[in-house]
Structure formats: structure tokens, C-alpha cells
Coordinates of C-alpha atoms and ligand atoms in Angstrom, one line a residue:
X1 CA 36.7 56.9 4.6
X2 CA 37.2 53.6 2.9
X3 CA 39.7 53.9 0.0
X4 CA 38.5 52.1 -3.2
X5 CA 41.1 49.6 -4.1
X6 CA 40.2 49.3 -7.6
X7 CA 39.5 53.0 -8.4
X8 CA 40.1 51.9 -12.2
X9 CA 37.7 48.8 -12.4
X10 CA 36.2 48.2 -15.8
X11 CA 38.3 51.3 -17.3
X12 CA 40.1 51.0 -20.4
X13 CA 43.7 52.6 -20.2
X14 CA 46.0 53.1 -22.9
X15 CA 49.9 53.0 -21.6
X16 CA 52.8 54.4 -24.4
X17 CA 56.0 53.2 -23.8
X18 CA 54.8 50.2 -21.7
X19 CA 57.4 48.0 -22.3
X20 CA 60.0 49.3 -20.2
X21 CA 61.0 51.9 -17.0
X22 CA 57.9 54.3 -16.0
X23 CA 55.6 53.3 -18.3
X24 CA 55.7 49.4 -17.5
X25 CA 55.3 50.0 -13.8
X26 CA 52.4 52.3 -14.2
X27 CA 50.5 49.4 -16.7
X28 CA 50.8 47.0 -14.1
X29 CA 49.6 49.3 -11.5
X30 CA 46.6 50.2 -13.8
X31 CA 46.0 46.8 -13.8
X32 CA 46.0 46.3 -10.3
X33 CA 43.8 49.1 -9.7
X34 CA 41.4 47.2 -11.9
X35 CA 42.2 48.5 -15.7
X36 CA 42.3 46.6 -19.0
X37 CA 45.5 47.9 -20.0
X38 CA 46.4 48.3 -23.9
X39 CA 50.2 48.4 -23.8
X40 CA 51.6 50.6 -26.8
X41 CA 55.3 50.5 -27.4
X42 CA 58.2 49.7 -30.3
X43 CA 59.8 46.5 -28.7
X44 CA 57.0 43.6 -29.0
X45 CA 59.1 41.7 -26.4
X46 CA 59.0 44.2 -24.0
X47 CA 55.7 44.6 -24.0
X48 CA 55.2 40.9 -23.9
X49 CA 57.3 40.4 -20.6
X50 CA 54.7 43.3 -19.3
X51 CA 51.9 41.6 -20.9
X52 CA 53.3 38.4 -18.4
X53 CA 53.8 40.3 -15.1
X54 CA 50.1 41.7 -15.8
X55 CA 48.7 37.9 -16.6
X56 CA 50.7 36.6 -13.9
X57 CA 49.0 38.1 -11.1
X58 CA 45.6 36.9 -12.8
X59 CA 44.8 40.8 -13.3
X60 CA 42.5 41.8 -16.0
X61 CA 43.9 40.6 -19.5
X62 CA 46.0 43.0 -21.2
X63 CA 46.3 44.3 -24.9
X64 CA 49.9 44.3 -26.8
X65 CA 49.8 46.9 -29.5
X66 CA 53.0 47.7 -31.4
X67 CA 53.4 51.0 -32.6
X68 CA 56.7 53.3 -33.7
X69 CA 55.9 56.7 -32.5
X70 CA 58.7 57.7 -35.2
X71 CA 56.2 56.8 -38.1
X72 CA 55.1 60.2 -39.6
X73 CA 52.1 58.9 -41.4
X74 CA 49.4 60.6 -40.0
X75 CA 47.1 57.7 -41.5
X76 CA 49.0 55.1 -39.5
X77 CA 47.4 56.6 -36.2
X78 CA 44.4 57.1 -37.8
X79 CA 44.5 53.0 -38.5
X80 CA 45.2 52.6 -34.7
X81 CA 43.0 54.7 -33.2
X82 CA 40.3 52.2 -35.5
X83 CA 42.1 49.2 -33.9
X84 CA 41.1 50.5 -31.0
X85 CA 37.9 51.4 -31.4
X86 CA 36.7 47.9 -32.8
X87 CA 38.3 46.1 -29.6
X88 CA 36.8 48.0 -27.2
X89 CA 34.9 50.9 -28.2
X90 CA 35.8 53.7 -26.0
X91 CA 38.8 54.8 -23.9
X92 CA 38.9 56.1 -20.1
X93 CA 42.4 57.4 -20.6
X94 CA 45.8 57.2 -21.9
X95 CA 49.2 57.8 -20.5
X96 CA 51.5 59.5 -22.9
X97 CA 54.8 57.8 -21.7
X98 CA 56.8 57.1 -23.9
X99 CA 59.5 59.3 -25.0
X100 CA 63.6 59.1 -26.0
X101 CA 66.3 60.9 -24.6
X102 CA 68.4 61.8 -27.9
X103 CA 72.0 63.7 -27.6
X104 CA 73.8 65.6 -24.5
X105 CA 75.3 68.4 -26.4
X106 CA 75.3 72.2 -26.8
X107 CA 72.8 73.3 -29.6
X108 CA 75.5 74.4 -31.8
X109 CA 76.8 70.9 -32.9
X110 CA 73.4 69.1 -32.0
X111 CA 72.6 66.8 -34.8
X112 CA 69.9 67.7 -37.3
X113 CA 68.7 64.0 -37.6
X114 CA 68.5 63.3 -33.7
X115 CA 66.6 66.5 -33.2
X116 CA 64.0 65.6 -36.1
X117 CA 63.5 61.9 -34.4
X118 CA 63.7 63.4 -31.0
X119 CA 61.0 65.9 -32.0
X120 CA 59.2 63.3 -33.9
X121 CA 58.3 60.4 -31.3
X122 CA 58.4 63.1 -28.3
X123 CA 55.9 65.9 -29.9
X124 CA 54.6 64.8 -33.0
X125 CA 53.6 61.4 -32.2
X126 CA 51.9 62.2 -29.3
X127 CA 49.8 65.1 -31.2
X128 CA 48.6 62.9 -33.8
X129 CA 48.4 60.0 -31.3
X130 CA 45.5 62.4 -29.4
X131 CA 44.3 63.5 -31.8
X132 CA 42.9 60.4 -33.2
X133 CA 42.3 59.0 -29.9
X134 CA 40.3 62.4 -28.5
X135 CA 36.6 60.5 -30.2
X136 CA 37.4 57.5 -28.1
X137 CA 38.3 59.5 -24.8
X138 CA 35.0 61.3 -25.5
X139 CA 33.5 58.4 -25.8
X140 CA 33.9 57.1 -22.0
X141 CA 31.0 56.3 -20.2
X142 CA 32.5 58.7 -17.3
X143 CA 35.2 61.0 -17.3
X144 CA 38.0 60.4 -19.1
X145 CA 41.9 61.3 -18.0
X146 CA 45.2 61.9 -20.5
X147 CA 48.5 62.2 -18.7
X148 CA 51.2 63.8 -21.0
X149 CA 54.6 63.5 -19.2
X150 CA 56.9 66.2 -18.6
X151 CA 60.3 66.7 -17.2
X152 CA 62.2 69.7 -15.0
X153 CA 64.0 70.7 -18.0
X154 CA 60.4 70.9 -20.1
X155 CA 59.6 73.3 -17.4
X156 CA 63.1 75.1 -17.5
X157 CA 65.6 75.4 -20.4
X158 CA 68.7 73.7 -19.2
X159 CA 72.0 73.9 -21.1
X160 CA 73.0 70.7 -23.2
X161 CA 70.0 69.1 -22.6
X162 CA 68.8 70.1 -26.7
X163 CA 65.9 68.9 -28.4
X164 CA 64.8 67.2 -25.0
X165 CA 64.0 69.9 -23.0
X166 CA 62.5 71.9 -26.0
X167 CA 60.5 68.9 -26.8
X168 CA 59.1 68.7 -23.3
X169 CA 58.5 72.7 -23.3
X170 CA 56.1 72.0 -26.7
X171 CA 54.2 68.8 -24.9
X172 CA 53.3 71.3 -21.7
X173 CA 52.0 73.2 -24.6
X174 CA 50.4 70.2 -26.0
X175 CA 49.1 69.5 -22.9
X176 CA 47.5 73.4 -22.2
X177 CA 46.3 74.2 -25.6
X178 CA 44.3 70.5 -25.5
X179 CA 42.8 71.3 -21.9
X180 CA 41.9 74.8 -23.0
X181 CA 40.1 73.4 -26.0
X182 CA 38.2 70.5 -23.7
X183 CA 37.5 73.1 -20.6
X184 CA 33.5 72.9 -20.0
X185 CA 33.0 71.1 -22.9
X186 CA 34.0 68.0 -22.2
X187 CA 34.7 65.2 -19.3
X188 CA 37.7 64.3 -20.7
X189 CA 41.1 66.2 -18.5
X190 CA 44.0 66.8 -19.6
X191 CA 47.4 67.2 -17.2
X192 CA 50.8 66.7 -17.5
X193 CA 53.3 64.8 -15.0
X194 CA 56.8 65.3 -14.6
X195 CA 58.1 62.3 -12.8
X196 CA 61.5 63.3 -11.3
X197 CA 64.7 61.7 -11.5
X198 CA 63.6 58.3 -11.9
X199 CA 65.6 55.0 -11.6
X200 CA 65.2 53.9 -15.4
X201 CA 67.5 53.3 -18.2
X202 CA 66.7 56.7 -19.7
X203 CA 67.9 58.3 -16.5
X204 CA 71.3 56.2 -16.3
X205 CA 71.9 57.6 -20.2
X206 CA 71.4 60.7 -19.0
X207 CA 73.6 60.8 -16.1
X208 CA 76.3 57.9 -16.5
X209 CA 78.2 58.6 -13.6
X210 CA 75.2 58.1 -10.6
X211 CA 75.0 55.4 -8.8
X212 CA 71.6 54.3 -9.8
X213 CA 70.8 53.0 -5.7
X214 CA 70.6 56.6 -5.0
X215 CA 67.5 57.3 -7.4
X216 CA 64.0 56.7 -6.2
X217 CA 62.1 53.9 -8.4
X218 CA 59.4 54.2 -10.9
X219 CA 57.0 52.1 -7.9
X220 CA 57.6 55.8 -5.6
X221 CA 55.5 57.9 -7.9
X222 CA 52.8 55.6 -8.9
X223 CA 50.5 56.9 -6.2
X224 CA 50.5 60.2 -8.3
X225 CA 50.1 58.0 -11.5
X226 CA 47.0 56.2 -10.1
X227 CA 45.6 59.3 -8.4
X228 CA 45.8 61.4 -11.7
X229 CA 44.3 58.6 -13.9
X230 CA 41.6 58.1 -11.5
X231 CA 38.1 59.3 -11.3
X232 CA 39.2 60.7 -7.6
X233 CA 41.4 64.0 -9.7
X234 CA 38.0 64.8 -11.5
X235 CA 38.7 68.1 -10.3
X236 CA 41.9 68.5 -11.7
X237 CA 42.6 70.3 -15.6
X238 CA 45.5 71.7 -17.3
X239 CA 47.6 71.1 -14.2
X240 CA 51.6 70.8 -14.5
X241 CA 52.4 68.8 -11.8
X242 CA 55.5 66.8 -10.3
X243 CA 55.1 63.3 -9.3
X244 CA 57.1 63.3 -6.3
X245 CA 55.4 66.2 -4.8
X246 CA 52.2 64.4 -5.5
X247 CA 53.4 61.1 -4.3
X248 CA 54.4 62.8 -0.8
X249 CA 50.9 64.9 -0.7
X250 CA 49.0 61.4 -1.3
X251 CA 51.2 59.0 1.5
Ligands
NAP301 P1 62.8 54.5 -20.7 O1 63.0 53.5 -19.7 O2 63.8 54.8 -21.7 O3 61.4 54.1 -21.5 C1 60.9 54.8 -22.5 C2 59.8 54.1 -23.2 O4 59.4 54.8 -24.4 C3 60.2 52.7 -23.6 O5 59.2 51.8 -23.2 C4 60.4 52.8 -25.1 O6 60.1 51.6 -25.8 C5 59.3 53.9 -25.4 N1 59.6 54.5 -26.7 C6 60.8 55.1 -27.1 N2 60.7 55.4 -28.4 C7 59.6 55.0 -28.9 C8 58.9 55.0 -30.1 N3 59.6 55.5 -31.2 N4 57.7 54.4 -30.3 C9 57.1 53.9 -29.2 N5 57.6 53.8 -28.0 C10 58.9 54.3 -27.8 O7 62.4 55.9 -20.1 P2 61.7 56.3 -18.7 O8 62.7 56.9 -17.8 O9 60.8 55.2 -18.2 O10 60.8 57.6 -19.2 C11 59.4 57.6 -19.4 C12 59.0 59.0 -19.6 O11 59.3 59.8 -18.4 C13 59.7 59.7 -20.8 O12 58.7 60.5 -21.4 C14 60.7 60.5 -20.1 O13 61.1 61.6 -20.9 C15 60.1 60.9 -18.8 N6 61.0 61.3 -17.8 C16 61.8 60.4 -17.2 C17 62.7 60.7 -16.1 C18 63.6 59.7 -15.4 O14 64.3 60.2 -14.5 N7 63.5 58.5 -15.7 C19 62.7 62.1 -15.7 C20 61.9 63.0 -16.3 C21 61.0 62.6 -17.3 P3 61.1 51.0 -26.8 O15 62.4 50.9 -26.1 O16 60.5 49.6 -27.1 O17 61.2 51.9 -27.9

């Protein structure tokens, strides 16, 4: 069988956290696949340097949209869900990326305004980010894909790792209670992705002392990135899945 190399051609992808780590790699490899990326992040000039590795390889041209996933009007994604929807009308899928570490420490001296912001940009941005983005991903010609991302300790509670883990336990929930509601009634799935240890700057906060050699890079796991995005899952819905493992299954 000969693999289509640009299994995202003429698809409209929206990236969070496309400015940096994970999420920047996966936007350029959604553009290489053949993708009109929007790249969502805080940090305009990250998202510019991704806007230039995407235009320097003459792939399709790229959106920059700036956005704080800490803002808690709801009328603010509202606003950019519009944005959207003028500029291109419809939306063939969206990888919910982005995502902040907040404190290492026991629960009992956690602080209250880190697990708010932590909850905040990991769990309620990305509700109300969906939620006004769902009538465009409905709106796709063909199916549609939306990639929350998970991590191991989203999947098991692990000591010290706070509002993180708990926040990654609520978007698997996110991520099942949304693919329950679309099962058979629409073409849009919904799965999560934990990536695995992932050489990143989020990865060397969490764990000062490794060496950051000895972690795989983002580039590893895009195969599962691509593979999930792409119209070649259609089969898969309300999956939790790990990256790696998907990775290795797809080489
Ligand atoms: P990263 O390098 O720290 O990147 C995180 C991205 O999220 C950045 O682009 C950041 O942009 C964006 N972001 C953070 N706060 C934001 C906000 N308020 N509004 C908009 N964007 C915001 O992290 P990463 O390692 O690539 O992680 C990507 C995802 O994978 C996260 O969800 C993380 O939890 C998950 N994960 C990573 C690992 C790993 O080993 N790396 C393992 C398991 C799960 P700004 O800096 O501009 O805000």
C-alpha cells in the first residue's frame, strides 16, 4: 500500500501551545503533512519563530493567534472561536497542547493561587476552548479529530505532583464525557494522548536533575500525533492512549 504523504492536505488544524516543546513540533509536522496550521499560544514570539520554521520550508501558510488560556471570560473564547470562523469557516481538528506544570509539593502546603491557575489554563480553558470550537469541528467537510493531552500521572495519582496530575485526571474526563456526547452523532472524535517523558522545558522543570540526552524528543512521537489527527484513526473514539506505544506500533 502506498502511504499518503500528506494525509492532512487542505485540513484546517488548530495547535495550543504551538510556540514551544510538543506542541511546536507537532504544528510543523501538521504542516508537512499538508495542514494550514492556526498556532494558538501566550508568547507572540514564540509562535512567530514557529510561524518561520513553517514558512521556511514553503509549507502551507500558517495562522498566529494569541490567546491566554488563563483568561476566564467565557466571552473571550466565544470572540475566538468567531475569529476563526470568519478566516476559515470550519475546523478539521484541534490539538489541545498546551498546558503548565505549576508546583512540586505535597497537597498540604500546595498554594491556593497556583492550583486555581493550574486548574484554570489546564481544565477550564480547554472546556470553554471546545466548547466554542465544537460548531466549527462539526462543520468539517469530513471527519473531524480533537486530541486532548494527557500525562501518566493524569492516569495515576502520584504523590507531589498536585494540581497537575488532578488536572490531567479531569481532561481524561473532559475528553470521555465529550466523546460520549459525540458517539453516533457526529464525525467529529475525540481522544486523548499522553506523550511520555518528553525532552521539553516542561519536562526539565519537572525533573531538574536528568540529563535531558537521556529523554526521547518531541520528533519520536509525532508519528502517533499525525496518525491520530489523520483521517487514517477514523476508527478510533474515546481512546486514552500513550504516544510512545503508538509511535512503536506505527514504525
Ligand atoms: P512546554 O514546553 O512547557 O510547552 C507548553 C506550551 O503551553 C507552551 O507553548 C506554552 O506557551 C503553552 N501555554 C502555557 N500556558 C499557556 C496559557 N496560559 N495560554 C496559552 N498557552 C499556554 O511543555 P511540553 O512539554 O511541550 O508539554 C506539552 C503538553 O504535553 C502539556 O499539556 C504537558 O502537560 C504534556 N506532557 C508533557 C510531558 C513531557 O515530558 N514533556 C509529559 C507528559 C505530558 P507559552 O510559554 O507562550 O505560555
Amino acid at each position: 500500500m502506498v502511504e499518503n504523504a500528506q494525509p492532512l492536505a487542505d485540513r484546517v488544524i488548530l495547535v495550543t501551545g504551538a510556540g514551544y516543546g510538543i506542541g511546536r513540533t507537532a504544528a510543523l509536522t501538521y504542516a508537512r503533512a499538508g495542514a494550514t496550521v492556526i498556532l494558538l499560544g501566550r508568547t507572540q514570539e514564540a509562535l512567530n519563530d514557529t510561524y518561520d520554521l513553517i514558512e521556511a520550508e514553503s509549507l502551507p501558510q500558517p495562522a498566529v493567534l494569541p490567546f491566554d488560556l488563563e483568561e476566564s471570560d467565557e466571552d473571550k473564547y466565544r470572540l475566538l472561536a468567531e475569529a476563526i470562523d470568519e478566516n476559515f469557516g470550519h475546523l478539521d481538528g484541534v490539538l489541545l497542547n498546551a498546558g503548565v506544570l505549576g508546583q512540586r509539593a505535597p497537597l498540604q502546603t500546595y498554594h491556593w493561587e497556583t492550583w486555581q491557575k493550574v486548574m484554570q489554563i489546564n481544565v477550564n480553558g480547554q472546556f470553554a476552548l471546545i466548547k466554542h470550537l465544537l460548531p466549527l469541528l462539526q462543520a468539517a467537510p469530513a471527519d473531524a479529530s480533537v486530541i486532548f493531552t494527557s500525562s501518566s500521572v493524569g492516569r495515576q495519582g502520584r504523590a507531589y505532583w498536585g494540581a497537575y496530575s488532578v488536572s490531567k485526571f479531569a481532561t481524561e474526563g473532559l475528553m470521555q464525557v465529550l466523546a460520549d456526547e459525540l458517539e453516533n452523532t457526529s464525525q467529529v472524535r475525540v481522544n486523548s494522548l499522553n506523550p511520555g517523558g518528553t525532552r521539553t522545558t516542561m519536562r526539565a522543570m519537572a525533573y531538574p536533575a536528568e540529563d535531558p540526552a537521556s529523554v526521547p524528543e518531541a520528533e519520536d512521537i509525532m508519528p502517533a500525533y499525525l496518525y491520530l489527527m489523520s483521517p487514517q484513526s477514523g476508527d478510533i473514539h474515546g481512546q486514552a492512549l500513550n504516544a510512545r506505544d503508538l509511535a512503536e506500533t506505527l514504525a
